[in-house]
Amino acid sequence: MIDAMRFVGGANMPGPSTGRLNATRPFGVLTIESHRLDLRVRFLRPLAKLFGVTPLECSAQDLADVFPCRGVFGTPGVGFRTKDGRRFYFWTGQIQAVLEVCRQQGFSVSTEEQQVTYNS
């Protein structure tokens, strides 16, 4: 079992006031450890705060599912759907590695690729 893993890629997160914030690689950072997951945008914290974007910080019980996805232009990634319906995306070419670490840490993982939606 893997204790902690950190991935660097891109990120797309919902924000309450402006819709969504999309950050390209290498500004998205996903850390998975101790049955917890943290997805944030690095170096852009003041900008993220300005847009009202908060990082995804959750336990396995907080997420409905983790799934592979593709962005509008075919960008590979992993999606995270919270139990309240919000969706966060991590853009990475290491989809299988991210899904496996999530599975090992107790997250509900689907292998079925889902369509990216930006309305939540």
XYZ file of N, CA, C and O in Angstrom:
480
model
N 0.835 -1.180 0.000
C 0.000 0.000 0.000
C 0.883 1.247 0.000
O 1.870 1.335 0.707
N 0.503 2.217 -0.790
C 1.243 3.473 -0.886
C 0.756 4.408 0.207
O -0.438 4.622 0.368
N 1.681 4.984 0.972
C 1.305 5.876 2.066
C 0.928 7.273 1.585
O -0.048 7.839 2.034
N 1.723 7.852 0.710
C 1.443 9.208 0.228
C 1.947 9.342 -1.196
O 2.973 8.781 -1.559
N 1.206 10.098 -1.979
C 1.591 10.310 -3.360
C 1.240 11.730 -3.757
O 0.193 12.248 -3.369
N 2.138 12.357 -4.519
C 1.918 13.727 -4.984
C 2.081 13.735 -6.495
O 3.067 13.225 -7.024
N 1.092 14.309 -7.178
C 1.101 14.414 -8.629
C 1.045 15.889 -9.010
O 0.354 16.674 -8.365
N 1.733 16.243 -10.081
C 1.704 17.608 -10.598
C 1.081 17.565 -11.986
O 1.442 16.733 -12.819
N 0.123 18.449 -12.226
C -0.553 18.524 -13.517
C -1.317 19.831 -13.608
O -0.872 20.852 -13.105
N -2.482 19.786 -14.202
C -3.360 20.944 -14.273
C -4.550 20.710 -13.368
O -4.744 19.626 -12.834
N -5.380 21.738 -13.189
C -6.556 21.599 -12.326
C -7.676 22.503 -12.826
O -7.429 23.562 -13.384
N -8.895 22.043 -12.613
C -10.081 22.830 -12.925
C -11.001 22.712 -11.723
O -11.360 21.605 -11.326
N -11.357 23.874 -11.131
C -12.114 23.874 -9.872
C -13.279 24.850 -9.936
O -13.162 25.910 -10.554
N -14.371 24.503 -9.263
C -15.501 25.439 -9.225
C -15.232 26.581 -8.254
O -14.499 26.433 -7.286
N -15.836 27.718 -8.559
C -15.765 28.875 -7.675
C -17.145 29.478 -7.543
O -17.907 29.479 -8.500
N -17.494 29.991 -6.398
C -18.854 30.488 -6.179
C -19.199 31.754 -6.944
O -20.336 31.961 -7.318
N -18.207 32.602 -7.233
C -18.548 33.894 -7.824
C -18.283 33.996 -9.323
O -18.928 34.765 -10.010
N -17.368 33.235 -9.852
C -16.978 33.442 -11.249
C -17.066 32.195 -12.107
O -16.531 32.180 -13.206
N -17.683 31.170 -11.664
C -17.732 29.942 -12.449
C -16.618 29.002 -12.055
O -16.665 28.409 -10.992
N -15.563 28.903 -12.899
C -14.505 27.930 -12.645
C -13.141 28.552 -12.893
O -13.003 29.500 -13.661
N -12.139 27.959 -12.276
C -10.758 28.352 -12.499
C -10.047 27.163 -13.130
O -10.109 26.047 -12.604
N -9.391 27.394 -14.263
C -8.625 26.349 -14.919
C -7.154 26.742 -14.862
O -6.793 27.851 -15.241
N -6.327 25.844 -14.374
C -4.884 26.074 -14.290
C -4.175 24.964 -15.062
O -4.472 23.788 -14.879
N -3.256 25.353 -15.930
C -2.524 24.366 -16.718
C -1.387 23.774 -15.902
O -1.036 24.267 -14.829
N -0.794 22.736 -16.451
C 0.372 22.128 -15.849
C 1.478 23.172 -15.808
O 1.642 23.871 -16.792
N 2.195 23.335 -14.777
C 2.371 22.556 -13.559
C 1.681 23.166 -12.339
O 2.123 22.969 -11.211
N 0.594 23.899 -12.534
C -0.001 24.626 -11.416
C -0.990 23.815 -10.588
O -1.369 24.245 -9.505
N -1.440 22.674 -11.069
C -2.325 21.821 -10.278
C -1.516 20.798 -9.500
O -0.622 20.153 -10.051
N -1.813 20.668 -8.215
C -1.107 19.696 -7.371
C -2.138 18.828 -6.657
O -3.032 19.334 -5.982
N -1.997 17.524 -6.833
C -2.867 16.551 -6.192
C -2.037 15.741 -5.212
O -1.025 15.139 -5.595
N -2.442 15.742 -3.959
C -1.768 14.949 -2.929
C -2.784 13.976 -2.348
O -3.893 14.374 -1.981
N -2.395 12.709 -2.270
C -3.264 11.674 -1.720
C -2.472 10.967 -0.626
O -1.401 10.418 -0.891
N -3.013 11.007 0.602
C -2.333 10.342 1.711
C -3.293 10.144 2.876
O -4.227 10.921 3.061
N -3.051 9.111 3.637
C -3.807 8.839 4.861
C -5.322 8.939 4.650
O -6.032 9.545 5.437
N -5.799 8.359 3.550
C -7.233 8.335 3.231
C -7.801 9.729 3.044
O -8.979 9.965 3.272
N -6.945 10.668 2.639
C -7.362 12.049 2.361
C -6.822 12.461 1.002
O -5.802 11.944 0.546
N -7.497 13.419 0.405
C -7.132 13.912 -0.906
C -7.117 15.432 -0.868
O -7.986 16.048 -0.242
N -6.140 16.038 -1.529
C -6.010 17.488 -1.558
C -5.667 17.895 -2.992
O -4.646 17.467 -3.525
N -6.539 18.690 -3.620
C -6.290 19.213 -4.956
C -6.297 20.725 -4.868
O -7.277 21.321 -4.428
N -5.190 21.337 -5.273
C -5.101 22.797 -5.183
C -4.300 23.351 -6.351
O -3.640 22.613 -7.066
N -4.379 24.666 -6.494
C -3.615 25.390 -7.507
C -2.473 26.090 -6.785
O -2.702 26.903 -5.899
N -1.250 25.753 -7.144
C -0.104 26.373 -6.479
C 0.321 27.635 -7.215
O 0.056 27.787 -8.401
N 0.967 28.493 -6.507
C 1.478 29.773 -6.992
C 0.378 30.767 -7.347
O 0.646 31.911 -7.583
N -0.844 30.293 -7.437
C -1.938 31.175 -7.830
C -2.912 31.404 -6.683
O -4.052 31.772 -6.900
N -2.480 31.185 -5.463
C -3.391 31.322 -4.322
C -4.076 32.684 -4.263
O -5.282 32.739 -4.061
N -3.352 33.810 -4.451
C -4.064 35.097 -4.432
C -5.112 35.187 -5.540
O -6.209 35.681 -5.324
N -4.779 34.677 -6.727
C -5.725 34.687 -7.834
C -6.917 33.775 -7.541
O -8.059 34.146 -7.771
N -6.639 32.592 -7.024
C -7.715 31.659 -6.676
C -8.627 32.272 -5.616
O -9.855 32.169 -5.698
N -8.030 32.933 -4.634
C -8.820 33.578 -3.582
C -9.676 34.703 -4.165
O -10.834 34.862 -3.821
N -9.085 35.464 -5.082
C -9.814 36.551 -5.733
C -11.044 36.023 -6.464
O -12.105 36.625 -6.430
N -10.911 34.870 -7.119
C -12.018 34.275 -7.859
C -12.936 33.429 -6.979
O -13.895 32.851 -7.456
N -12.637 33.328 -5.703
C -13.481 32.564 -4.792
C -13.338 31.059 -4.924
O -14.254 30.310 -4.603
N -12.199 30.607 -5.412
C -11.966 29.177 -5.610
C -11.296 28.600 -4.368
O -10.299 29.131 -3.892
N -11.854 27.534 -3.853
C -11.253 26.860 -2.709
C -10.747 25.490 -3.151
O -11.333 24.864 -4.032
N -9.656 25.040 -2.567
C -9.128 23.726 -2.947
C -10.070 22.615 -2.505
O -10.932 22.805 -1.646
N -9.900 21.463 -3.109
C -10.635 20.270 -2.700
C -9.814 19.593 -1.619
O -8.683 19.161 -1.867
N -10.342 19.535 -0.426
C -9.710 18.846 0.698
C -10.771 17.928 1.276
O -11.777 18.407 1.800
N -10.563 16.618 1.159
C -11.636 15.717 1.578
C -11.108 14.344 1.970
O -9.985 13.976 1.658
N -11.976 13.603 2.611
C -11.708 12.210 2.930
C -12.475 11.346 1.929
O -13.282 11.854 1.142
N -12.242 10.053 1.985
C -12.945 9.135 1.082
C -14.457 9.216 1.278
O -15.217 9.047 0.331
N -14.912 9.515 2.479
C -16.349 9.604 2.753
C -16.982 10.859 2.155
O -18.189 10.921 1.982
N -16.167 11.878 1.837
C -16.684 13.135 1.291
C -16.936 13.085 -0.210
O -17.644 13.937 -0.745
N -16.322 12.121 -0.900
C -16.453 12.045 -2.352
C -17.441 10.972 -2.765
O -17.447 9.877 -2.204
N -18.254 11.288 -3.780
C -19.154 10.288 -4.342
C -18.359 9.320 -5.208
O -18.548 8.115 -5.134
N -17.455 9.877 -6.034
C -16.619 9.004 -6.850
C -15.434 9.738 -7.465
O -15.385 10.957 -7.511
N -14.489 8.930 -7.924
C -13.293 9.369 -8.636
C -13.346 8.627 -9.971
O -13.635 7.431 -10.001
N -13.072 9.326 -11.077
C -13.262 8.699 -12.383
C -12.321 9.293 -13.433
O -11.915 10.452 -13.318
N -11.986 8.509 -14.474
C -11.193 9.050 -15.574
C -12.073 9.951 -16.431
O -13.290 9.747 -16.526
N -11.461 10.961 -17.064
C -12.228 11.876 -17.913
C -11.316 12.470 -18.977
O -10.108 12.295 -18.937
N -11.932 13.178 -19.916
C -11.191 13.911 -20.948
C -11.798 15.293 -21.065
O -13.012 15.453 -21.070
N -10.919 16.303 -21.165
C -11.366 17.680 -21.311
C -11.890 17.950 -22.714
O -11.885 17.081 -23.583
N -12.294 19.160 -22.943
C -12.881 19.569 -24.219
C -11.961 19.261 -25.402
O -12.415 18.813 -26.447
N -10.679 19.475 -25.264
C -9.740 19.236 -26.354
C -9.038 17.884 -26.227
O -7.959 17.688 -26.766
N -9.644 16.964 -25.493
C -9.080 15.625 -25.334
C -8.041 15.502 -24.244
O -7.356 14.486 -24.148
N -7.907 16.525 -23.414
C -6.933 16.493 -22.330
C -7.289 15.379 -21.347
O -8.406 15.343 -20.834
N -6.364 14.460 -21.072
C -6.659 13.378 -20.137
C -6.654 13.869 -18.692
O -5.887 14.764 -18.331
N -7.538 13.290 -17.889
C -7.594 13.702 -16.498
C -8.361 12.751 -15.615
O -8.838 11.701 -16.048
N -8.467 13.159 -14.364
C -9.216 12.423 -13.349
C -10.213 13.395 -12.740
O -9.849 14.526 -12.397
N -11.459 12.968 -12.628
C -12.501 13.785 -12.041
C -12.822 13.351 -10.630
O -12.694 12.166 -10.277
N -13.252 14.302 -9.822
C -13.645 14.050 -8.431
C -15.020 14.688 -8.242
O -15.165 15.892 -8.419
N -16.021 13.885 -7.915
C -17.369 14.405 -7.688
C -17.679 14.315 -6.208
O -17.640 13.237 -5.619
N -17.971 15.460 -5.611
C -18.302 15.476 -4.188
C -19.739 15.021 -4.001
O -20.528 14.997 -4.950
N -20.098 14.673 -2.803
C -21.456 14.209 -2.534
C -22.498 15.295 -2.741
O -23.659 15.002 -2.968
N -22.066 16.572 -2.712
C -23.016 17.655 -2.991
C -23.044 18.029 -4.478
O -23.663 19.006 -4.870
N -22.358 17.242 -5.331
C -22.449 17.396 -6.774
C -21.388 18.254 -7.440
O -21.350 18.348 -8.663
N -20.511 18.883 -6.674
C -19.451 19.681 -7.289
C -18.428 18.760 -7.950
O -18.181 17.667 -7.476
N -17.853 19.230 -9.054
C -16.856 18.444 -9.782
C -15.539 19.211 -9.868
O -15.520 20.395 -10.185
N -14.479 18.500 -9.575
C -13.118 19.016 -9.660
C -12.378 18.113 -10.637
O -12.622 16.903 -10.665
N -11.463 18.700 -11.417
C -10.717 17.911 -12.395
C -9.224 18.141 -12.222
O -8.776 19.258 -11.979
N -8.480 17.045 -12.372
C -7.020 17.097 -12.326
C -6.520 16.599 -13.668
O -6.780 15.458 -14.050
N -5.831 17.463 -14.431
C -5.345 17.109 -15.758
C -3.979 16.440 -15.645
O -3.035 17.023 -15.131
N -3.905 15.201 -16.128
C -2.679 14.421 -15.992
C -2.638 13.302 -17.029
O -3.682 12.796 -17.446
N -1.446 12.909 -17.395
C -1.256 11.737 -18.236
C -1.095 10.476 -17.398
O -0.961 9.382 -17.945
N -1.138 10.612 -16.088
C -0.955 9.478 -15.170
C -2.297 9.029 -14.581
O -2.406 8.767 -13.388
N -3.283 8.908 -15.424
C -4.637 8.584 -14.960
C -4.662 7.296 -14.154
O -5.210 7.262 -13.046
N -4.100 6.229 -14.683
C -4.167 4.932 -13.996
C -3.455 4.963 -12.645
O -3.928 4.371 -11.677
N -2.334 5.663 -12.568
C -1.609 5.764 -11.292
C -2.450 6.509 -10.260
O -2.542 6.089 -9.105
N -3.082 7.622 -10.670
C -3.924 8.386 -9.743
C -5.099 7.534 -9.274
O -5.398 7.473 -8.077
N -5.767 6.849 -10.210
C -6.916 6.008 -9.839
C -6.500 4.891 -8.883
O -7.222 4.592 -7.922
N -5.349 4.289 -9.124
C -4.885 3.197 -8.260
C -4.565 3.687 -6.850
O -4.923 3.052 -5.862
N -3.899 4.821 -6.737
C -3.600 5.365 -5.405
C -4.902 5.717 -4.687
O -5.058 5.432 -3.496
N -5.845 6.317 -5.404
C -7.148 6.638 -4.790
C -7.835 5.362 -4.301
O -8.369 5.325 -3.189
N -7.825 4.327 -5.120
C -8.441 3.046 -4.737
C -7.768 2.494 -3.471
O -8.434 2.067 -2.534
N -6.438 2.532 -3.443
C -5.698 2.019 -2.292
C -5.985 2.821 -1.022
O -5.902 2.289 0.074
N -6.324 4.087 -1.188
C -6.602 4.941 -0.030
C -8.079 4.934 0.361
O -8.498 5.728 1.206
N -8.884 4.065 -0.258
C -10.265 3.885 0.165
C -11.302 4.727 -0.547
O -12.468 4.755 -0.148
N -10.921 5.418 -1.629
C -11.877 6.213 -2.388
C -12.659 5.316 -3.339
O -12.136 4.319 -3.829
N -13.899 5.679 -3.615
C -14.732 4.957 -4.569
C -14.289 5.350 -5.974
O -14.435 6.508 -6.378
N -13.729 4.384 -6.721
C -13.150 4.663 -8.028
C -13.928 3.936 -9.116
O -14.199 2.750 -9.009
N -14.286 4.674 -10.152
C -14.933 4.109 -11.334
C -13.902 4.040 -12.451
O -13.065 4.937 -12.585
N -13.951 3.007 -13.269
C -13.037 2.901 -14.403
C -13.680 3.440 -15.677
O -13.007 3.586 -16.690
N -14.968 3.761 -15.617
C -15.684 4.267 -16.788
C -15.403 5.757 -16.977
O -15.632 6.559 -16.077
N -14.893 6.097 -18.160
C -14.584 7.490 -18.459
C -15.890 8.289 -18.520
O -16.847 7.884 -19.146
N -15.895 9.436 -17.847
C -17.078 10.291 -17.815
C -16.809 11.587 -18.554
O -15.667 12.033 -18.672
N -17.880 12.186 -19.024
C -17.792 13.463 -19.724
C -17.535 14.572 -18.717
O -18.141 14.615 -17.642
N -16.669 15.502 -19.089
C -16.400 16.664 -18.250
C -17.580 17.620 -18.352
O -18.071 17.897 -19.442
N -18.055 18.076 -17.208
C -19.121 19.099 -17.170
C -18.625 20.243 -16.307
O -18.051 20.035 -15.241
N -18.849 21.444 -16.772
C -18.349 22.621 -16.051
C -19.458 23.401 -15.372
O -19.247 24.526 -14.964
N -20.623 22.819 -15.236
C -21.736 23.548 -14.631
C -21.850 23.366 -13.127
O -22.785 23.837 -12.517
N -20.933 22.677 -12.514
C -20.975 22.533 -11.047
C -19.588 22.630 -10.476
O -18.610 22.574 -11.144
